[in-house]
Short mmCIF file of N, CA, C and O in Angstrom, two decimals:
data_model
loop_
_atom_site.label_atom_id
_atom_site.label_comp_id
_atom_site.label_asym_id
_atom_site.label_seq_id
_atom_site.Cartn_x
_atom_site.Cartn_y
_atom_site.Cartn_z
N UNK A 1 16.38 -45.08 -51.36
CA UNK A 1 16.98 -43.76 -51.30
C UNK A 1 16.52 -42.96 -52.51
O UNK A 1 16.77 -43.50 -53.58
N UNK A 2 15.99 -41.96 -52.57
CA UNK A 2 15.75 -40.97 -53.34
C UNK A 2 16.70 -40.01 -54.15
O UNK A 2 17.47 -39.20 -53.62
N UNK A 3 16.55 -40.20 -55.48
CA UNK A 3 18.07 -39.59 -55.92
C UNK A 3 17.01 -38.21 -57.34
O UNK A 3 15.95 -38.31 -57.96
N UNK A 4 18.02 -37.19 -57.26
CA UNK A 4 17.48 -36.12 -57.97
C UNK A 4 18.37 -35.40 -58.98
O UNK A 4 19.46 -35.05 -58.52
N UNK A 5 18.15 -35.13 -60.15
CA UNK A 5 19.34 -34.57 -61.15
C UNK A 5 19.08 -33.43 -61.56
O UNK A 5 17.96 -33.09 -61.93
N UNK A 6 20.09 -32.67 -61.54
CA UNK A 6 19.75 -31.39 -61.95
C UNK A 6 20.47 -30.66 -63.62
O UNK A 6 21.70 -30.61 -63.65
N UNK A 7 19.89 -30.27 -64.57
CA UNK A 7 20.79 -29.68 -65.48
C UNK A 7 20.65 -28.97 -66.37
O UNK A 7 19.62 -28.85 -67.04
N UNK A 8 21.84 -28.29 -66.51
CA UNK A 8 21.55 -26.92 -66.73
C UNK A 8 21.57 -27.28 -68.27
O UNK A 8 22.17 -28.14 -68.91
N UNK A 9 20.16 -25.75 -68.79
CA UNK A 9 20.26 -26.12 -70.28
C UNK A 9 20.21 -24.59 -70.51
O UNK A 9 19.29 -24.09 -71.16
N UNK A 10 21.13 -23.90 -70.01
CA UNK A 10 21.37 -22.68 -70.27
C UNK A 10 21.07 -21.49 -69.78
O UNK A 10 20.05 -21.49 -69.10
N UNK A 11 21.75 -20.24 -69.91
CA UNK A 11 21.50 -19.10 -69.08
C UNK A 11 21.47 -19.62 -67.73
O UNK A 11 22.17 -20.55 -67.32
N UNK A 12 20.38 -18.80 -66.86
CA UNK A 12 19.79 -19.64 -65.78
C UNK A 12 18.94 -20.51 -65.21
O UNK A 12 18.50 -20.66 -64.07
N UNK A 13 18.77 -21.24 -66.59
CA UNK A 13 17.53 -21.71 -66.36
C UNK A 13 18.20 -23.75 -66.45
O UNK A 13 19.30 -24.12 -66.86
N UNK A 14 17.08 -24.62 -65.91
CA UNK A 14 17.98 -25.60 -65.21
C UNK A 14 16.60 -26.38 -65.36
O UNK A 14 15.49 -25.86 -65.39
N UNK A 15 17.00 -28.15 -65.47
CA UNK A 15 15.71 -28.72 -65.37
C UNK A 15 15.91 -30.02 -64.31
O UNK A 15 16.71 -30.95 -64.45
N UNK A 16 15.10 -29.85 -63.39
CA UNK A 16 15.30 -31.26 -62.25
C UNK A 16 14.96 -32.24 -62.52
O UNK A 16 14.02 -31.94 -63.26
N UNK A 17 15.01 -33.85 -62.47
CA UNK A 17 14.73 -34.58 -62.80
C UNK A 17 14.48 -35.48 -61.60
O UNK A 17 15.34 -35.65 -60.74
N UNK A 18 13.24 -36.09 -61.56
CA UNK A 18 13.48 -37.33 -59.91
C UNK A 18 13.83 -38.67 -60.55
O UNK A 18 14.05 -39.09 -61.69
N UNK A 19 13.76 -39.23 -59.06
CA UNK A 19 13.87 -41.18 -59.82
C UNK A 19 13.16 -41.38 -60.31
O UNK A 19 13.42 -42.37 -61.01
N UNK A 20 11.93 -40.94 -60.51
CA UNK A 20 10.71 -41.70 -61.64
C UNK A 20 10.71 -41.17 -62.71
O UNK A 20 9.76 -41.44 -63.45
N UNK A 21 11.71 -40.28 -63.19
CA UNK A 21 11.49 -39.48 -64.33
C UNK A 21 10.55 -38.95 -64.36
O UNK A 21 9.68 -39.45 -65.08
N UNK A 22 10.26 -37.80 -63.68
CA UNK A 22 9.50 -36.77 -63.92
C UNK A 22 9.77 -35.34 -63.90
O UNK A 22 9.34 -35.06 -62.78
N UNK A 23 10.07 -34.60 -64.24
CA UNK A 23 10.82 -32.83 -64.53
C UNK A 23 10.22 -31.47 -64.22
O UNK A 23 9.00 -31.39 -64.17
N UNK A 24 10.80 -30.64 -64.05
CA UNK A 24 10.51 -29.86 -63.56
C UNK A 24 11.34 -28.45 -63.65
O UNK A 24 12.42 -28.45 -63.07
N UNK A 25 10.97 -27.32 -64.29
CA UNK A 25 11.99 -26.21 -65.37
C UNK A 25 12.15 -25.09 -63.53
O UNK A 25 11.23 -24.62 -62.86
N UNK A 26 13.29 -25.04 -63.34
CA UNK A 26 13.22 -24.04 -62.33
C UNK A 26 14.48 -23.11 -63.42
O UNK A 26 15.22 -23.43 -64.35
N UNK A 27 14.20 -21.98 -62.73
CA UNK A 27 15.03 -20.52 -63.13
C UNK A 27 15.14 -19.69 -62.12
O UNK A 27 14.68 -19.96 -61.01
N UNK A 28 15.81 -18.49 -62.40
CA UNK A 28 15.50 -17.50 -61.23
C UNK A 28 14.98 -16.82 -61.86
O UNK A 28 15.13 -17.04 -63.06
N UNK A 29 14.11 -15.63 -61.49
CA UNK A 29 13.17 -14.74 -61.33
C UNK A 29 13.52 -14.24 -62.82
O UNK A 29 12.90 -14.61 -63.82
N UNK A 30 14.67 -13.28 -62.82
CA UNK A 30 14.73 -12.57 -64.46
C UNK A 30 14.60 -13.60 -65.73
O UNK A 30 14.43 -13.09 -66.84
N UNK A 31 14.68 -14.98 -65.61
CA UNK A 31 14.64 -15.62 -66.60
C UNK A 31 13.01 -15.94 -67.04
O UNK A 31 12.62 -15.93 -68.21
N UNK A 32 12.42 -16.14 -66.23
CA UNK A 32 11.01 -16.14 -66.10
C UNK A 32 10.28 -17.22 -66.73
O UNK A 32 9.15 -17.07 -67.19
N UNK A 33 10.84 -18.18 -66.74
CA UNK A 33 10.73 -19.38 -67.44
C UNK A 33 10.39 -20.76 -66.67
O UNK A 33 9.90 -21.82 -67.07
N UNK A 34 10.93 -20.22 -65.15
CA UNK A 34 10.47 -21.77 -64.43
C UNK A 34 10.38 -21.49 -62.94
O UNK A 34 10.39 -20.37 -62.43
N UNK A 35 10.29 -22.52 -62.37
CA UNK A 35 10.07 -22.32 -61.10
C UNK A 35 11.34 -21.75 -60.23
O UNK A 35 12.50 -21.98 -60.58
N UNK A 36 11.07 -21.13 -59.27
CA UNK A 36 12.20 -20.47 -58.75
C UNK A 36 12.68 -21.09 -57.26
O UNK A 36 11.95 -21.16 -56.27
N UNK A 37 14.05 -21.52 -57.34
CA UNK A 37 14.37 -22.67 -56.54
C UNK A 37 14.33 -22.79 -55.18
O UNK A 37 14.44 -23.90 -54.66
N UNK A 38 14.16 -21.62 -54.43
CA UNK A 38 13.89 -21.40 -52.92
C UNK A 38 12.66 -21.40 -52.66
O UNK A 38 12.39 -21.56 -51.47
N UNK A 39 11.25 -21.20 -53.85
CA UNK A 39 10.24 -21.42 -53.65
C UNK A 39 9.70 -22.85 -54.36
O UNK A 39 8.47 -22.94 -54.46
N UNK A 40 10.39 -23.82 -54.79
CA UNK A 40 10.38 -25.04 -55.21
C UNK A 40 10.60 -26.04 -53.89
O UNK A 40 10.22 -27.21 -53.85
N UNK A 41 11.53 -25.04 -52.41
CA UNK A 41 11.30 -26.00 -51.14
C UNK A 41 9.45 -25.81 -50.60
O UNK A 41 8.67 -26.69 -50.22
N UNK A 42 9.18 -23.85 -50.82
CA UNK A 42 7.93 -24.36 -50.57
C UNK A 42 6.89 -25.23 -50.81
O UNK A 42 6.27 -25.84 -49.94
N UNK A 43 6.62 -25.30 -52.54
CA UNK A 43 6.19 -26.62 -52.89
C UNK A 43 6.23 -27.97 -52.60
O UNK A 43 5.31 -28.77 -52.70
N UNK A 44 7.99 -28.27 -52.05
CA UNK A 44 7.99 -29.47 -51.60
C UNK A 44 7.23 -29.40 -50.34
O UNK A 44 6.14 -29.96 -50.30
N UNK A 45 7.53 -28.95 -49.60
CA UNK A 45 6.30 -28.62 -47.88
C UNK A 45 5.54 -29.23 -48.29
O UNK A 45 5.49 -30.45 -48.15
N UNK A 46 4.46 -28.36 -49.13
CA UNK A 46 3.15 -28.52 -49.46
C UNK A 46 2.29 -29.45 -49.80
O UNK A 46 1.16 -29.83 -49.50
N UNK A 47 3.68 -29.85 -50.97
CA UNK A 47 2.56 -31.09 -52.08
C UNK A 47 3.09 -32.47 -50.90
O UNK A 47 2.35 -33.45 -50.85
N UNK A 48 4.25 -32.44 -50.09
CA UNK A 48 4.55 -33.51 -48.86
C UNK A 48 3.49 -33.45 -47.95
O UNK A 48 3.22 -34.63 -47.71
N UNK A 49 2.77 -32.77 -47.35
CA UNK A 49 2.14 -32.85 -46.56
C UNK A 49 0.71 -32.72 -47.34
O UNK A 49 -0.27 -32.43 -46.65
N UNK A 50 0.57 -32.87 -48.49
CA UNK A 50 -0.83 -32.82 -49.07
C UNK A 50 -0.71 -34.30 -49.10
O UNK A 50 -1.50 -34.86 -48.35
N UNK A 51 0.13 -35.11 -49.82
CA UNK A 51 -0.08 -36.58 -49.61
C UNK A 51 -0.46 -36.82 -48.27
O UNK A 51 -1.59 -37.32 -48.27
N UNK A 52 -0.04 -36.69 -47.21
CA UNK A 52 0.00 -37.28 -46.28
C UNK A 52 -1.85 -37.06 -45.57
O UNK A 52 -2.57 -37.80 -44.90
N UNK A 53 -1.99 -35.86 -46.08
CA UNK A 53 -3.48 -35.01 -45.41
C UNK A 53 -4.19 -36.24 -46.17
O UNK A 53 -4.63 -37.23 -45.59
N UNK A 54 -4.23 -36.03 -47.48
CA UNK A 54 -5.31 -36.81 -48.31
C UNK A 54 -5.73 -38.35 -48.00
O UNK A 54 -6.85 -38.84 -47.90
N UNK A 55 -4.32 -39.02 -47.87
CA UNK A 55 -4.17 -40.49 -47.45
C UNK A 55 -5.07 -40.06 -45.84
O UNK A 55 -6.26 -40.35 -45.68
N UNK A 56 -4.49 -39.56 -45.11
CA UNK A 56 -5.32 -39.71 -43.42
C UNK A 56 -6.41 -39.15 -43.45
O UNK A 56 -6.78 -39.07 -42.28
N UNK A 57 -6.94 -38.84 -43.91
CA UNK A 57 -8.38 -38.25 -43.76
C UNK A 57 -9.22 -39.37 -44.66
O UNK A 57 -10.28 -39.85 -44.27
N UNK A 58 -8.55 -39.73 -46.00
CA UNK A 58 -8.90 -40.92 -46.75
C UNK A 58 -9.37 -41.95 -45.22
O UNK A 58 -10.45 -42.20 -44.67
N UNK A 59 -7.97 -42.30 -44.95
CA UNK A 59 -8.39 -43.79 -43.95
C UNK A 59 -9.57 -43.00 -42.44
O UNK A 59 -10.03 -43.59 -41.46
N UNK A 60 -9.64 -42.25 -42.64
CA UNK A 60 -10.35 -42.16 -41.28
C UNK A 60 -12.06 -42.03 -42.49
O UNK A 60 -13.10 -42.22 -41.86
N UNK A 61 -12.20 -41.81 -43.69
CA UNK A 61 -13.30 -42.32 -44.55
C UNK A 61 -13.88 -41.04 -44.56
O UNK A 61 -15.10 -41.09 -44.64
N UNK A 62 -13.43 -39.96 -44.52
CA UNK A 62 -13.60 -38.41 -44.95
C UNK A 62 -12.51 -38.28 -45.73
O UNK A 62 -11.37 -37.90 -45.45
N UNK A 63 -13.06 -38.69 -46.87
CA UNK A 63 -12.18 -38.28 -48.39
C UNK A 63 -12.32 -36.65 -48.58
O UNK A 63 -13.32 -36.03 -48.24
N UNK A 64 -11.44 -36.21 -49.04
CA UNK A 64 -11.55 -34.49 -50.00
C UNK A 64 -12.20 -34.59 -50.84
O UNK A 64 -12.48 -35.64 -51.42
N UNK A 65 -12.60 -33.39 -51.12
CA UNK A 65 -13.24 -33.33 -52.74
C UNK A 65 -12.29 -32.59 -53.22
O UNK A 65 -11.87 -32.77 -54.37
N UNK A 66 -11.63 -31.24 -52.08
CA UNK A 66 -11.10 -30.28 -52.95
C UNK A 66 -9.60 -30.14 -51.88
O UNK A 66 -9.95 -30.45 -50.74
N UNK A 67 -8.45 -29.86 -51.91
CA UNK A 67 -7.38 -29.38 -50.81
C UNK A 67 -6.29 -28.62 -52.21
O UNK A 67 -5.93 -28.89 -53.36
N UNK A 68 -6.12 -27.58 -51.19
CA UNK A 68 -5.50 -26.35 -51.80
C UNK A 68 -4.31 -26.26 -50.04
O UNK A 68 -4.56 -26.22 -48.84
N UNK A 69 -3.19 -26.26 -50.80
CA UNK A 69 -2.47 -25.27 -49.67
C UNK A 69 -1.43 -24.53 -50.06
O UNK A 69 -0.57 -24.79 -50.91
N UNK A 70 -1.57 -23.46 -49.31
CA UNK A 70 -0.52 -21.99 -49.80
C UNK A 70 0.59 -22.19 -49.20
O UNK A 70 0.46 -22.78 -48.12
N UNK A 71 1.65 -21.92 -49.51
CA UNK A 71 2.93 -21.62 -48.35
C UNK A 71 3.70 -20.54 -48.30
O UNK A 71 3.74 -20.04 -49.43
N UNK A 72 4.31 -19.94 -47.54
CA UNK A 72 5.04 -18.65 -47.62
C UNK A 72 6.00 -18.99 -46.79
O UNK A 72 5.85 -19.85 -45.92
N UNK A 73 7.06 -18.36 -46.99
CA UNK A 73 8.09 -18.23 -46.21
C UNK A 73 9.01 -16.90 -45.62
O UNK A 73 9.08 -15.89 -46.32
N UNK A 74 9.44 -16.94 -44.80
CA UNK A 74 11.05 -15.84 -44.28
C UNK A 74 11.95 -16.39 -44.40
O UNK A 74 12.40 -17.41 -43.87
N UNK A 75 12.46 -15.40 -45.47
CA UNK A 75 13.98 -15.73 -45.04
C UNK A 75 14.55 -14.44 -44.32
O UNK A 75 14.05 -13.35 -44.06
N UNK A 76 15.94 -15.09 -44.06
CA UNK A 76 16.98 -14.04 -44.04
C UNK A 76 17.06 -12.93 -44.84
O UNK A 76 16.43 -12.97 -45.90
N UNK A 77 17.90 -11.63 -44.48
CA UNK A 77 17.92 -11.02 -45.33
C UNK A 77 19.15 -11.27 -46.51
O UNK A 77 19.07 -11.12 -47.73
N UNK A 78 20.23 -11.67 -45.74
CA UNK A 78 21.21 -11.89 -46.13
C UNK A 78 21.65 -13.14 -46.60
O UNK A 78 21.10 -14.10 -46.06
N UNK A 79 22.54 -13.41 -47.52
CA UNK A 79 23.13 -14.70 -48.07
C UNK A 79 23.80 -15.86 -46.74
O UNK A 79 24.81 -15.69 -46.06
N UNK A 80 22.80 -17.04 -46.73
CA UNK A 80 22.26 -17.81 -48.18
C UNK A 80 20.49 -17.63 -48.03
O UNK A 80 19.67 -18.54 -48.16
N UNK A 81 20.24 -16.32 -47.73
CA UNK A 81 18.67 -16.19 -47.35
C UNK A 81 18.25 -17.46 -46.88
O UNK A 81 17.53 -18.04 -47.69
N UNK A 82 18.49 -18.11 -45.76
CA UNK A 82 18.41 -19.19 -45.11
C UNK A 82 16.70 -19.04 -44.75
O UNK A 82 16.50 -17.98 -44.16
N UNK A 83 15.30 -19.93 -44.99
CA UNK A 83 14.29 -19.50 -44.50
C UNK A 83 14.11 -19.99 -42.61
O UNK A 83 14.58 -20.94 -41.99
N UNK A 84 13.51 -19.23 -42.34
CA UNK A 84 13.53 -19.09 -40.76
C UNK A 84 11.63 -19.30 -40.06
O UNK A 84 11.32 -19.70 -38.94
N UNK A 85 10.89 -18.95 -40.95
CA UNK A 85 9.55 -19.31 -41.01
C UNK A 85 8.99 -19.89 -41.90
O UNK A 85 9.28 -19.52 -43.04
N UNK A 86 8.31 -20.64 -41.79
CA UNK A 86 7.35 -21.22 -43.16
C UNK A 86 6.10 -21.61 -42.99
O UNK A 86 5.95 -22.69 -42.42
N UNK A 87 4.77 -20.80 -43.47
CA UNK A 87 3.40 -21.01 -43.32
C UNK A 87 2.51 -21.58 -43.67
O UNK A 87 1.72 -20.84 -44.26
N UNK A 88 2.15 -22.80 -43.60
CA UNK A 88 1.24 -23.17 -44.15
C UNK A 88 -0.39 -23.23 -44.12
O UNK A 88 -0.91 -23.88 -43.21
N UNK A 89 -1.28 -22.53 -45.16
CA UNK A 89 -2.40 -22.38 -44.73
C UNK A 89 -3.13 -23.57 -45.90
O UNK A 89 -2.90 -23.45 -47.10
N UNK A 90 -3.77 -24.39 -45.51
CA UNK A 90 -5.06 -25.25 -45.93
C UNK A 90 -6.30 -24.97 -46.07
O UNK A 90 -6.99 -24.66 -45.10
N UNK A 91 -6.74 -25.01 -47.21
CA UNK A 91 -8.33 -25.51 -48.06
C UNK A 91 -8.78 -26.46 -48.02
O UNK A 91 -8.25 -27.07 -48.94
N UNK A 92 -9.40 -27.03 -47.59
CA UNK A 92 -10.13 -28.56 -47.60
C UNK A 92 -11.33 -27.94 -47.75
O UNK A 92 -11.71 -26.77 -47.62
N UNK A 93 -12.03 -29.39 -48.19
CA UNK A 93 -13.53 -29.55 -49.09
C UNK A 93 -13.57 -30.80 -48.51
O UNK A 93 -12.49 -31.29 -48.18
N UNK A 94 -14.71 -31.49 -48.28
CA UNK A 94 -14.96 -33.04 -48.54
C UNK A 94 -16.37 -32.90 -47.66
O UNK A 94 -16.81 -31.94 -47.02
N UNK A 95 -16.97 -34.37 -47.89
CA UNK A 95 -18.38 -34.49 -46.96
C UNK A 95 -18.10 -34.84 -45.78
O UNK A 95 -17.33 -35.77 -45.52
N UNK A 96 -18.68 -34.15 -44.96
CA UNK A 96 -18.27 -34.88 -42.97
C UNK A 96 -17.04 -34.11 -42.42
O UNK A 96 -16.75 -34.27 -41.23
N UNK A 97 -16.40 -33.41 -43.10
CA UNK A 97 -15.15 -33.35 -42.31
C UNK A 97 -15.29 -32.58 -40.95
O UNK A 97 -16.22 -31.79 -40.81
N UNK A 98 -14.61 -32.74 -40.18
CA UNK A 98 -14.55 -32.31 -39.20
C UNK A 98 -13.26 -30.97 -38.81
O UNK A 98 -12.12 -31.12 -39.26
N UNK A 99 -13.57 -29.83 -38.02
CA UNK A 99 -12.25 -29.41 -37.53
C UNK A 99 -11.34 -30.44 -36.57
O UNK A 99 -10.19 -30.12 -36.28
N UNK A 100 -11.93 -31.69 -36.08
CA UNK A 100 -10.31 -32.35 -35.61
C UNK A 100 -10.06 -33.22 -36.23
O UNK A 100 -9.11 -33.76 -35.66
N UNK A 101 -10.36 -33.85 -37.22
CA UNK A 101 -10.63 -34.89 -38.03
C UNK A 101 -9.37 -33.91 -38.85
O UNK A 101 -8.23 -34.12 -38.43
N UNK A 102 -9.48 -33.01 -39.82
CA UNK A 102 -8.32 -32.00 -40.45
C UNK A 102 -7.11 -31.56 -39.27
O UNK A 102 -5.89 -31.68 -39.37
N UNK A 103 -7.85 -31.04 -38.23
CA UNK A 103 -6.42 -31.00 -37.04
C UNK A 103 -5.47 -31.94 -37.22
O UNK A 103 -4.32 -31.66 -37.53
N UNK A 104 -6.06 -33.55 -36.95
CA UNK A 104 -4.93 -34.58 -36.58
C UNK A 104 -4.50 -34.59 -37.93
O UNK A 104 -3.28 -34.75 -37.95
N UNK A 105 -4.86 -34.52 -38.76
CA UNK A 105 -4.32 -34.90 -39.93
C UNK A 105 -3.17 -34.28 -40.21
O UNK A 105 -2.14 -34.89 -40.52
N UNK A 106 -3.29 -32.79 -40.09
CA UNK A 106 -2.15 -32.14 -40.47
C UNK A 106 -1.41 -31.89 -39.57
O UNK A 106 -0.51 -31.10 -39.87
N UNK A 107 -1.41 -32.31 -38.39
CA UNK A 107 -0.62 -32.79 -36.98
C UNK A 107 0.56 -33.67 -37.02
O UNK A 107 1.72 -33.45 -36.70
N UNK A 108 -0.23 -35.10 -37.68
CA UNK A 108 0.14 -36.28 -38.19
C UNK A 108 1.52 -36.45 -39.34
O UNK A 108 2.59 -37.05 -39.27
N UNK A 109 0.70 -35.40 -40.68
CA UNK A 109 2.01 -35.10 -41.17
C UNK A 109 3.02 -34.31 -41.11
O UNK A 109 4.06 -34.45 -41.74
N UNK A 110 2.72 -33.38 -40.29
CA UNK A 110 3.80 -32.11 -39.68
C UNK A 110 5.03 -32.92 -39.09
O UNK A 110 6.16 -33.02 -39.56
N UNK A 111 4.38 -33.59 -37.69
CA UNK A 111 5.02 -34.42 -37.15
C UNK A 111 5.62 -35.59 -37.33
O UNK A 111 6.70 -35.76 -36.76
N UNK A 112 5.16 -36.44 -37.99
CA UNK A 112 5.13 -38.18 -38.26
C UNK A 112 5.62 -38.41 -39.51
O UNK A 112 6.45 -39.29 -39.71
N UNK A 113 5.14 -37.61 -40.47
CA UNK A 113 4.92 -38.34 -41.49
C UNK A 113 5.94 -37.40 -42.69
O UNK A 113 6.91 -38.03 -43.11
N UNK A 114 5.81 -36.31 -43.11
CA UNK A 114 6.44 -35.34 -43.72
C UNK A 114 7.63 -35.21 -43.57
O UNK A 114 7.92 -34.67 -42.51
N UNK A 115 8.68 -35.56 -44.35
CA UNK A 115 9.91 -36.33 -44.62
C UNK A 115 10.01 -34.51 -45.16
O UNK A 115 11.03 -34.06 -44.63
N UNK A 116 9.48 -33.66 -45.80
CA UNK A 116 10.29 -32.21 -45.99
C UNK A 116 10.24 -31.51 -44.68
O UNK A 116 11.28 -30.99 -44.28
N UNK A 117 9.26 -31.44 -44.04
CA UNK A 117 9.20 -31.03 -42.79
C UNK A 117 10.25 -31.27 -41.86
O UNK A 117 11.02 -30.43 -41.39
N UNK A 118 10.20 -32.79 -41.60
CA UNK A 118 10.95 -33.24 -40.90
C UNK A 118 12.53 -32.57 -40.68
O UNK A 118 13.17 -32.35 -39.65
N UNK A 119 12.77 -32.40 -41.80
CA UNK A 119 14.12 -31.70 -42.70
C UNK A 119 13.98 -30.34 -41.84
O UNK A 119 14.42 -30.08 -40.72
N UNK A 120 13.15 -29.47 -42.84
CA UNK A 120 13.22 -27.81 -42.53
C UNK A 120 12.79 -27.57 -40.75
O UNK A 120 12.87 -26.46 -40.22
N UNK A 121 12.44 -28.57 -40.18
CA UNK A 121 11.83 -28.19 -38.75
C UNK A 121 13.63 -27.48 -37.84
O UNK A 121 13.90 -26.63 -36.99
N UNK A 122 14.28 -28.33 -38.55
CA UNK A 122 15.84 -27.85 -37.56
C UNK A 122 15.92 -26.33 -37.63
O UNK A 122 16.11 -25.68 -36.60
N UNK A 123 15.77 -25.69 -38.97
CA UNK A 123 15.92 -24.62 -39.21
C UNK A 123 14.63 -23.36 -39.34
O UNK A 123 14.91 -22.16 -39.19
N UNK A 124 13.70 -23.68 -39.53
CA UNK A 124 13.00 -23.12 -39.93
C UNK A 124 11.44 -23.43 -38.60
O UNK A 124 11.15 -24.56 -38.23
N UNK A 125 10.84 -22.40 -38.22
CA UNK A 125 9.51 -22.06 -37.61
C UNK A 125 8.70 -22.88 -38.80
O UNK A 125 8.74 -22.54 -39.99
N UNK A 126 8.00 -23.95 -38.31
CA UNK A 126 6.54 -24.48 -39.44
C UNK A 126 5.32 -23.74 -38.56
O UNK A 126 5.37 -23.55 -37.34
N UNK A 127 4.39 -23.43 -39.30
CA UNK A 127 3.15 -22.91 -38.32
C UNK A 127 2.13 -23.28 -39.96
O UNK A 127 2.43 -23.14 -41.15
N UNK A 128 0.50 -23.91 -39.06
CA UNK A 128 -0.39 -24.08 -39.53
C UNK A 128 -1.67 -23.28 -39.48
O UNK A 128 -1.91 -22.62 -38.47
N UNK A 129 -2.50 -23.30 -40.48
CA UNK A 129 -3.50 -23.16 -40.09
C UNK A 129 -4.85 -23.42 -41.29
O UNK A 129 -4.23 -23.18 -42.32
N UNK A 130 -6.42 -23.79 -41.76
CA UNK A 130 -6.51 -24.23 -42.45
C UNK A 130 -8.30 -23.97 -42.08
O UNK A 130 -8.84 -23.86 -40.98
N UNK A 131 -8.98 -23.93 -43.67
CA UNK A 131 -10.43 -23.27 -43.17
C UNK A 131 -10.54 -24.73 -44.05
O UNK A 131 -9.68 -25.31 -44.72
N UNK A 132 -12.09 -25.13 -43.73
CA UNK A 132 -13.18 -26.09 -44.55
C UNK A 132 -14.37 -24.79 -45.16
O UNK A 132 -14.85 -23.73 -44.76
N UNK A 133 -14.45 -25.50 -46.12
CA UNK A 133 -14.97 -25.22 -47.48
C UNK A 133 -16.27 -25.90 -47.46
O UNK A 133 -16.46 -26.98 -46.91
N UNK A 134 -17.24 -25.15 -48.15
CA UNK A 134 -18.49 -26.06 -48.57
C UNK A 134 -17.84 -26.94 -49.59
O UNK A 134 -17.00 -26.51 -50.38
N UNK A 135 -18.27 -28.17 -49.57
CA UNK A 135 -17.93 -29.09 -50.87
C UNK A 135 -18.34 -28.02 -52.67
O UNK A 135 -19.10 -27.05 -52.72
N UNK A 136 -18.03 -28.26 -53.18
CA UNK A 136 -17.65 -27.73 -54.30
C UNK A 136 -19.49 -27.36 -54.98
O UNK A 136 -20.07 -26.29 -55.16
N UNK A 137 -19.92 -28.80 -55.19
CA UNK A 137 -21.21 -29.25 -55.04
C UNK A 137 -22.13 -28.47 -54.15
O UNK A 137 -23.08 -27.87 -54.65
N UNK A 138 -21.87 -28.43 -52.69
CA UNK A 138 -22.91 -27.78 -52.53
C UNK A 138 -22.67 -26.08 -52.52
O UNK A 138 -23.74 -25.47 -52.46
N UNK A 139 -21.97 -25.59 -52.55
CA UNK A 139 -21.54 -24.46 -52.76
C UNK A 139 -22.50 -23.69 -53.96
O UNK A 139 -22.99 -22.57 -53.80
N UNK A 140 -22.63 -24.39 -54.98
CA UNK A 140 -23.02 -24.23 -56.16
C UNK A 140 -24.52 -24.21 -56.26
O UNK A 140 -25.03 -23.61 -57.21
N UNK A 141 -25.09 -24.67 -55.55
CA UNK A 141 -26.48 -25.03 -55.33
C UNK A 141 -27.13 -23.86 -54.58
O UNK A 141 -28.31 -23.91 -54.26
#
């Protein structure tokens, strides 16, 4: 079970802590000091389903060189600005990749695998979409 601490070290500003001890400064916006906590679920999306991309494309032996993904969201207008959409667009890089080779992948963790997803899917629209990149390397050349 996954356990998370939160605490406040003043004004509005607050520091999370996971089970592995690792931290993370969220605030709201006027404090300007940390991450801001309704866009700290987007991150979770993201960096959840970036594990999952990297590992499956790993085992299918089209490693990344490079994966970037953005997220955005809707909310409500009104309190508790509940989000109602959430977008995710993908960067990939690597040698060989394929457009379905990246399809299943991020299929895989949308569906299967993505334990934040899994979560926000009750409430919230997920929608994908995701370009390949020249590898970094040849780009440069």
């Amino acid at each position: 079970m996954g356990t998370a601490t939160v605490k406040w070290i003043g004004g509005k500003q607050f520091v999370g802590i996971d089970s592995t001890k690792h931290s993370v400064v969220l605030s709201t916006p006027d404090e300007g000091v940390g991450i801001k906590p309704s866009e700290l679920l987007l991150l979770a999306i993201a960096s959840c389903t970036a594990v999952d991309v990297v590992e499956i494309l790993s085992k299918k032996r089209m490693p990344l060189s490079q994966l970037e993904i953005s997220s955005s969201g809707e909310q409500d207008q009104d309190p508790p600005w509940t989000f109602r959409k959430i977008h995710l667009h993908y960067k990939v890089a690597g040698q060989g990749l394929t457009e379905k080779a990246v399809t299943q992948a991020i299929q895989l963790s949308e569906e299967k695998y993505c334990s934040v997803a899994a979560t926000l899917r009750a409430t919230a629209e997920i929608t994908t979409s995701f370009e390949i990149l020249a590898p970094a390397d040849e780009a440069s050349a």
